[in-house]
Amino acid sequence: MDFPAIHSLLTDCLGADVISEAVENVPQPFLVVPAVRLAEVAEVLYRHEQLYFDHLACITALDNGPEKGTMEVLYHFASIPYGHTLVLKVVLARNGTDEPLPVIPTLSHLWRTADWHEREAYDLLGIRFEDHPDLRRILLPADWEGHPLRKDYEAQELYHGIRVKFEDRKEE
């Protein structure tokens, strides 16, 4: 099934407002869906007999910075039996360092691989995945301060007596 057919099937099943934007004229086309609709879109992607996206290859999360005020979560899906792929993007309000972390529904109940991908996005960017079965740090120690891939991240000076923050040294 090609990209326009997948787009059409999703809007037929869930209504035209389920897709905020469809971007086709790029090397990897993608659909943008609102965070509040992600769970129902994911259910259709996994359970619909014509789609059956049985593989979640990866989740990519990025911070667009305080100026834009958004973060993005991209899901890369594949259907092994049908040979089609899809990238789904969700744009979230970024929230500042003193505000609650951005929240998005977990997809770990549909794709087991989402479990660790979501934990990585939480650990490094501070995106919370609602109803995740074990949302804790996966790469950094449990008591690490902050989320280092956020554009406004300030590294702590010391971690258990170990110097963390280093100044750039220029070669002479």
PDB file of C-alpha atoms in Angstrom:
ATOM      1  CA  MET A   1       0.000   0.000   0.000  1.00  0.00           C
ATOM      2  CA  ASP A   2       1.438   3.385  -0.921  1.00  0.00           C
ATOM      3  CA  PHE A   3       1.501   6.557   1.185  1.00  0.00           C
ATOM      4  CA  PRO A   4      -1.661   8.200  -0.256  1.00  0.00           C
ATOM      5  CA  ALA A   5      -3.630   4.965   0.260  1.00  0.00           C
ATOM      6  CA  ILE A   6      -2.496   4.702   3.897  1.00  0.00           C
ATOM      7  CA  HIS A   7      -3.412   8.359   4.451  1.00  0.00           C
ATOM      8  CA  SER A   8      -6.824   7.806   2.887  1.00  0.00           C
ATOM      9  CA  LEU A   9      -7.520   4.657   4.900  1.00  0.00           C
ATOM     10  CA  LEU A  10      -6.673   6.414   8.180  1.00  0.00           C
ATOM     11  CA  THR A  11      -8.953   9.368   7.427  1.00  0.00           C
ATOM     12  CA  ASP A  12     -11.743   6.998   6.331  1.00  0.00           C
ATOM     13  CA  CYS A  13     -11.461   5.107   9.629  1.00  0.00           C
ATOM     14  CA  LEU A  14     -10.919   8.024  12.014  1.00  0.00           C
ATOM     15  CA  GLY A  15     -12.043  11.207  10.233  1.00  0.00           C
ATOM     16  CA  ALA A  16     -10.199  13.908   8.325  1.00  0.00           C
ATOM     17  CA  ASP A  17      -9.143  15.749  11.508  1.00  0.00           C
ATOM     18  CA  VAL A  18      -6.955  12.823  12.616  1.00  0.00           C
ATOM     19  CA  ILE A  19      -4.190  14.001  10.263  1.00  0.00           C
ATOM     20  CA  SER A  20      -2.871  17.524  10.903  1.00  0.00           C
ATOM     21  CA  GLU A  21      -0.561  17.443   7.908  1.00  0.00           C
ATOM     22  CA  ALA A  22       0.616  15.030   5.211  1.00  0.00           C
ATOM     23  CA  VAL A  23       4.082  15.689   3.809  1.00  0.00           C
ATOM     24  CA  GLU A  24       4.709  13.738   0.595  1.00  0.00           C
ATOM     25  CA  ASN A  25       7.326  15.560  -1.462  1.00  0.00           C
ATOM     26  CA  VAL A  26      10.283  14.521   0.687  1.00  0.00           C
ATOM     27  CA  PRO A  27      12.484  11.390   0.575  1.00  0.00           C
ATOM     28  CA  GLN A  28      10.553   9.878   3.521  1.00  0.00           C
ATOM     29  CA  PRO A  29       6.899  11.024   3.477  1.00  0.00           C
ATOM     30  CA  PHE A  30       5.210  11.407   6.851  1.00  0.00           C
ATOM     31  CA  LEU A  31       1.883  12.111   8.514  1.00  0.00           C
ATOM     32  CA  VAL A  32       1.512  14.517  11.431  1.00  0.00           C
ATOM     33  CA  VAL A  33      -1.078  13.581  14.051  1.00  0.00           C
ATOM     34  CA  PRO A  34      -2.100  15.419  17.233  1.00  0.00           C
ATOM     35  CA  ALA A  35      -0.804  13.834  20.444  1.00  0.00           C
ATOM     36  CA  VAL A  36      -4.379  13.350  21.702  1.00  0.00           C
ATOM     37  CA  ARG A  37      -5.154  11.159  18.652  1.00  0.00           C
ATOM     38  CA  LEU A  38      -1.919   9.112  18.666  1.00  0.00           C
ATOM     39  CA  ALA A  39      -3.310   6.128  20.579  1.00  0.00           C
ATOM     40  CA  GLU A  40      -6.278   5.611  18.259  1.00  0.00           C
ATOM     41  CA  VAL A  41      -4.145   6.055  15.125  1.00  0.00           C
ATOM     42  CA  ALA A  42      -1.676   3.498  16.492  1.00  0.00           C
ATOM     43  CA  GLU A  43      -4.490   1.013  17.137  1.00  0.00           C
ATOM     44  CA  VAL A  44      -5.639   1.275  13.509  1.00  0.00           C
ATOM     45  CA  LEU A  45      -2.071   0.974  12.198  1.00  0.00           C
ATOM     46  CA  TYR A  46      -1.556  -2.209  14.181  1.00  0.00           C
ATOM     47  CA  ARG A  47      -4.992  -3.863  14.010  1.00  0.00           C
ATOM     48  CA  HIS A  48      -6.419  -2.927  10.594  1.00  0.00           C
ATOM     49  CA  GLU A  49      -6.190  -5.977   8.326  1.00  0.00           C
ATOM     50  CA  GLN A  50      -5.042  -3.947   5.302  1.00  0.00           C
ATOM     51  CA  LEU A  51      -2.331  -2.134   7.221  1.00  0.00           C
ATOM     52  CA  TYR A  52      -0.945  -4.431   9.923  1.00  0.00           C
ATOM     53  CA  PHE A  53       2.133  -2.444  10.853  1.00  0.00           C
ATOM     54  CA  ASP A  54       3.670  -5.231  12.900  1.00  0.00           C
ATOM     55  CA  HIS A  55       7.092  -3.614  13.304  1.00  0.00           C
ATOM     56  CA  LEU A  56       8.020  -0.371  15.064  1.00  0.00           C
ATOM     57  CA  ALA A  57      11.575   0.102  13.792  1.00  0.00           C
ATOM     58  CA  CYS A  58      12.445   3.131  15.910  1.00  0.00           C
ATOM     59  CA  ILE A  59      11.216   6.201  17.710  1.00  0.00           C
ATOM     60  CA  THR A  60      13.111   9.423  17.109  1.00  0.00           C
ATOM     61  CA  ALA A  61      12.621  12.368  19.450  1.00  0.00           C
ATOM     62  CA  LEU A  62      14.026  15.853  19.008  1.00  0.00           C
ATOM     63  CA  ASP A  63      13.942  19.246  20.642  1.00  0.00           C
ATOM     64  CA  ASN A  64      13.310  22.203  18.347  1.00  0.00           C
ATOM     65  CA  GLY A  65      14.523  24.582  21.045  1.00  0.00           C
ATOM     66  CA  PRO A  66      12.984  27.245  23.258  1.00  0.00           C
ATOM     67  CA  GLU A  67      12.526  29.641  20.332  1.00  0.00           C
ATOM     68  CA  LYS A  68      10.163  27.296  18.480  1.00  0.00           C
ATOM     69  CA  GLY A  69       8.712  25.913  21.702  1.00  0.00           C
ATOM     70  CA  THR A  70       8.138  22.407  20.323  1.00  0.00           C
ATOM     71  CA  MET A  71       9.472  18.878  20.470  1.00  0.00           C
ATOM     72  CA  GLU A  72       8.814  16.142  17.932  1.00  0.00           C
ATOM     73  CA  VAL A  73       8.403  12.403  18.240  1.00  0.00           C
ATOM     74  CA  LEU A  74       8.691  10.392  15.008  1.00  0.00           C
ATOM     75  CA  TYR A  75       7.579   6.775  14.742  1.00  0.00           C
ATOM     76  CA  HIS A  76       9.011   4.599  11.967  1.00  0.00           C
ATOM     77  CA  PHE A  77       6.630   1.721  11.203  1.00  0.00           C
ATOM     78  CA  ALA A  78       6.860  -1.213   8.810  1.00  0.00           C
ATOM     79  CA  SER A  79       4.509  -3.996   7.800  1.00  0.00           C
ATOM     80  CA  ILE A  80       6.646  -7.073   7.234  1.00  0.00           C
ATOM     81  CA  PRO A  81       3.881  -9.132   5.519  1.00  0.00           C
ATOM     82  CA  TYR A  82       2.673  -6.299   3.257  1.00  0.00           C
ATOM     83  CA  GLY A  83       5.987  -4.521   2.675  1.00  0.00           C
ATOM     84  CA  HIS A  84       4.777  -0.992   3.332  1.00  0.00           C
ATOM     85  CA  THR A  85       6.265   1.633   5.657  1.00  0.00           C
ATOM     86  CA  LEU A  86       5.081   4.793   7.376  1.00  0.00           C
ATOM     87  CA  VAL A  87       6.559   7.619   9.391  1.00  0.00           C
ATOM     88  CA  LEU A  88       4.210   9.265  11.870  1.00  0.00           C
ATOM     89  CA  LYS A  89       5.123  12.562  13.547  1.00  0.00           C
ATOM     90  CA  VAL A  90       3.682  14.078  16.720  1.00  0.00           C
ATOM     91  CA  VAL A  91       4.523  17.681  17.640  1.00  0.00           C
ATOM     92  CA  LEU A  92       4.401  18.532  21.353  1.00  0.00           C
ATOM     93  CA  ALA A  93       4.564  21.751  23.324  1.00  0.00           C
ATOM     94  CA  ARG A  94       8.107  21.837  24.634  1.00  0.00           C
ATOM     95  CA  ASN A  95       7.597  23.353  28.098  1.00  0.00           C
ATOM     96  CA  GLY A  96      10.435  25.154  29.855  1.00  0.00           C
ATOM     97  CA  THR A  97      12.858  23.710  32.366  1.00  0.00           C
ATOM     98  CA  ASP A  98      10.671  24.691  35.337  1.00  0.00           C
ATOM     99  CA  GLU A  99       7.426  23.426  33.781  1.00  0.00           C
ATOM    100  CA  PRO A 100       5.987  19.890  33.653  1.00  0.00           C
ATOM    101  CA  LEU A 101       7.546  17.574  31.075  1.00  0.00           C
ATOM    102  CA  PRO A 102       5.697  17.107  27.748  1.00  0.00           C
ATOM    103  CA  VAL A 103       3.358  14.089  27.770  1.00  0.00           C
ATOM    104  CA  ILE A 104       2.382  11.662  25.005  1.00  0.00           C
ATOM    105  CA  PRO A 105       0.633   8.262  25.204  1.00  0.00           C
ATOM    106  CA  THR A 106       2.781   5.135  25.293  1.00  0.00           C
ATOM    107  CA  LEU A 107       2.611   2.653  22.425  1.00  0.00           C
ATOM    108  CA  SER A 108       4.369  -0.101  24.370  1.00  0.00           C
ATOM    109  CA  HIS A 109       1.139  -2.081  24.732  1.00  0.00           C
ATOM    110  CA  LEU A 110       1.047  -2.532  20.930  1.00  0.00           C
ATOM    111  CA  TRP A 111       4.733  -2.756  20.046  1.00  0.00           C
ATOM    112  CA  ARG A 112       7.116  -4.153  22.679  1.00  0.00           C
ATOM    113  CA  THR A 113      10.014  -2.302  21.042  1.00  0.00           C
ATOM    114  CA  ALA A 114       8.390   0.983  22.055  1.00  0.00           C
ATOM    115  CA  ASP A 115       9.271   0.215  25.675  1.00  0.00           C
ATOM    116  CA  TRP A 116      12.996   0.970  25.414  1.00  0.00           C
ATOM    117  CA  HIS A 117      12.676   3.590  22.662  1.00  0.00           C
ATOM    118  CA  GLU A 118      10.265   5.570  24.850  1.00  0.00           C
ATOM    119  CA  ARG A 119      12.564   5.221  27.848  1.00  0.00           C
ATOM    120  CA  GLU A 120      15.438   6.633  25.786  1.00  0.00           C
ATOM    121  CA  ALA A 121      13.333   9.632  24.682  1.00  0.00           C
ATOM    122  CA  TYR A 122      12.324  10.199  28.309  1.00  0.00           C
ATOM    123  CA  ASP A 123      15.880   9.886  29.592  1.00  0.00           C
ATOM    124  CA  LEU A 124      17.526  12.192  27.059  1.00  0.00           C
ATOM    125  CA  LEU A 125      14.740  14.689  26.236  1.00  0.00           C
ATOM    126  CA  GLY A 126      12.301  14.497  29.137  1.00  0.00           C
ATOM    127  CA  ILE A 127       9.246  13.420  27.135  1.00  0.00           C
ATOM    128  CA  ARG A 128       6.885  11.476  29.409  1.00  0.00           C
ATOM    129  CA  PHE A 129       5.009   8.524  27.931  1.00  0.00           C
ATOM    130  CA  GLU A 130       1.702   8.220  29.756  1.00  0.00           C
ATOM    131  CA  ASP A 131       0.863   4.711  31.043  1.00  0.00           C
ATOM    132  CA  HIS A 132       4.320   3.373  30.176  1.00  0.00           C
ATOM    133  CA  PRO A 133       4.884   0.212  32.269  1.00  0.00           C
ATOM    134  CA  ASP A 134       8.414   1.162  33.428  1.00  0.00           C
ATOM    135  CA  LEU A 135       9.281   4.757  32.567  1.00  0.00           C
ATOM    136  CA  ARG A 136      12.691   5.250  34.128  1.00  0.00           C
ATOM    137  CA  ARG A 137      16.098   6.241  32.851  1.00  0.00           C
ATOM    138  CA  ILE A 138      17.752   3.761  30.512  1.00  0.00           C
ATOM    139  CA  LEU A 139      21.125   5.357  29.615  1.00  0.00           C
ATOM    140  CA  LEU A 140      21.907   7.700  32.506  1.00  0.00           C
ATOM    141  CA  PRO A 141      21.989   6.979  36.246  1.00  0.00           C
ATOM    142  CA  ALA A 142      18.634   7.277  38.018  1.00  0.00           C
ATOM    143  CA  ASP A 143      19.764  10.351  39.980  1.00  0.00           C
ATOM    144  CA  TRP A 144      21.103  12.296  36.963  1.00  0.00           C
ATOM    145  CA  GLU A 145      19.898  15.903  36.824  1.00  0.00           C
ATOM    146  CA  GLY A 146      18.035  17.018  33.703  1.00  0.00           C
ATOM    147  CA  HIS A 147      17.733  15.677  30.169  1.00  0.00           C
ATOM    148  CA  PRO A 148      20.935  16.233  28.157  1.00  0.00           C
ATOM    149  CA  LEU A 149      19.519  16.403  24.616  1.00  0.00           C
ATOM    150  CA  ARG A 150      17.267  19.350  25.437  1.00  0.00           C
ATOM    151  CA  LYS A 151      18.546  22.531  23.806  1.00  0.00           C
ATOM    152  CA  ASP A 152      18.415  24.355  27.165  1.00  0.00           C
ATOM    153  CA  TYR A 153      20.233  21.631  29.131  1.00  0.00           C
ATOM    154  CA  GLU A 154      22.793  22.857  31.635  1.00  0.00           C
ATOM    155  CA  ALA A 155      25.217  20.136  32.707  1.00  0.00           C
ATOM    156  CA  GLN A 156      25.691  19.794  36.438  1.00  0.00           C
ATOM    157  CA  GLU A 157      29.177  20.674  37.676  1.00  0.00           C
ATOM    158  CA  LEU A 158      29.731  17.452  39.629  1.00  0.00           C
ATOM    159  CA  TYR A 159      28.138  14.030  39.750  1.00  0.00           C
ATOM    160  CA  HIS A 160      29.068  12.141  42.941  1.00  0.00           C
ATOM    161  CA  GLY A 161      32.320  14.093  43.115  1.00  0.00           C
ATOM    162  CA  ILE A 162      33.214  13.507  39.460  1.00  0.00           C
ATOM    163  CA  ARG A 163      33.648  16.607  37.335  1.00  0.00           C
ATOM    164  CA  VAL A 164      30.999  16.577  34.589  1.00  0.00           C
ATOM    165  CA  LYS A 165      31.160  19.990  32.994  1.00  0.00           C
ATOM    166  CA  PHE A 166      34.302  20.704  31.008  1.00  0.00           C
ATOM    167  CA  GLU A 167      35.340  23.871  29.270  1.00  0.00           C
ATOM    168  CA  ASP A 168      36.335  23.604  25.619  1.00  0.00           C
ATOM    169  CA  ARG A 169      40.102  23.718  25.326  1.00  0.00           C
ATOM    170  CA  LYS A 170      41.572  25.267  22.225  1.00  0.00           C
ATOM    171  CA  GLU A 171      44.729  23.805  20.774  1.00  0.00           C
ATOM    172  CA  GLU A 172      47.626  26.214  20.944  1.00  0.00           C
TER     173      GLU A 172
END
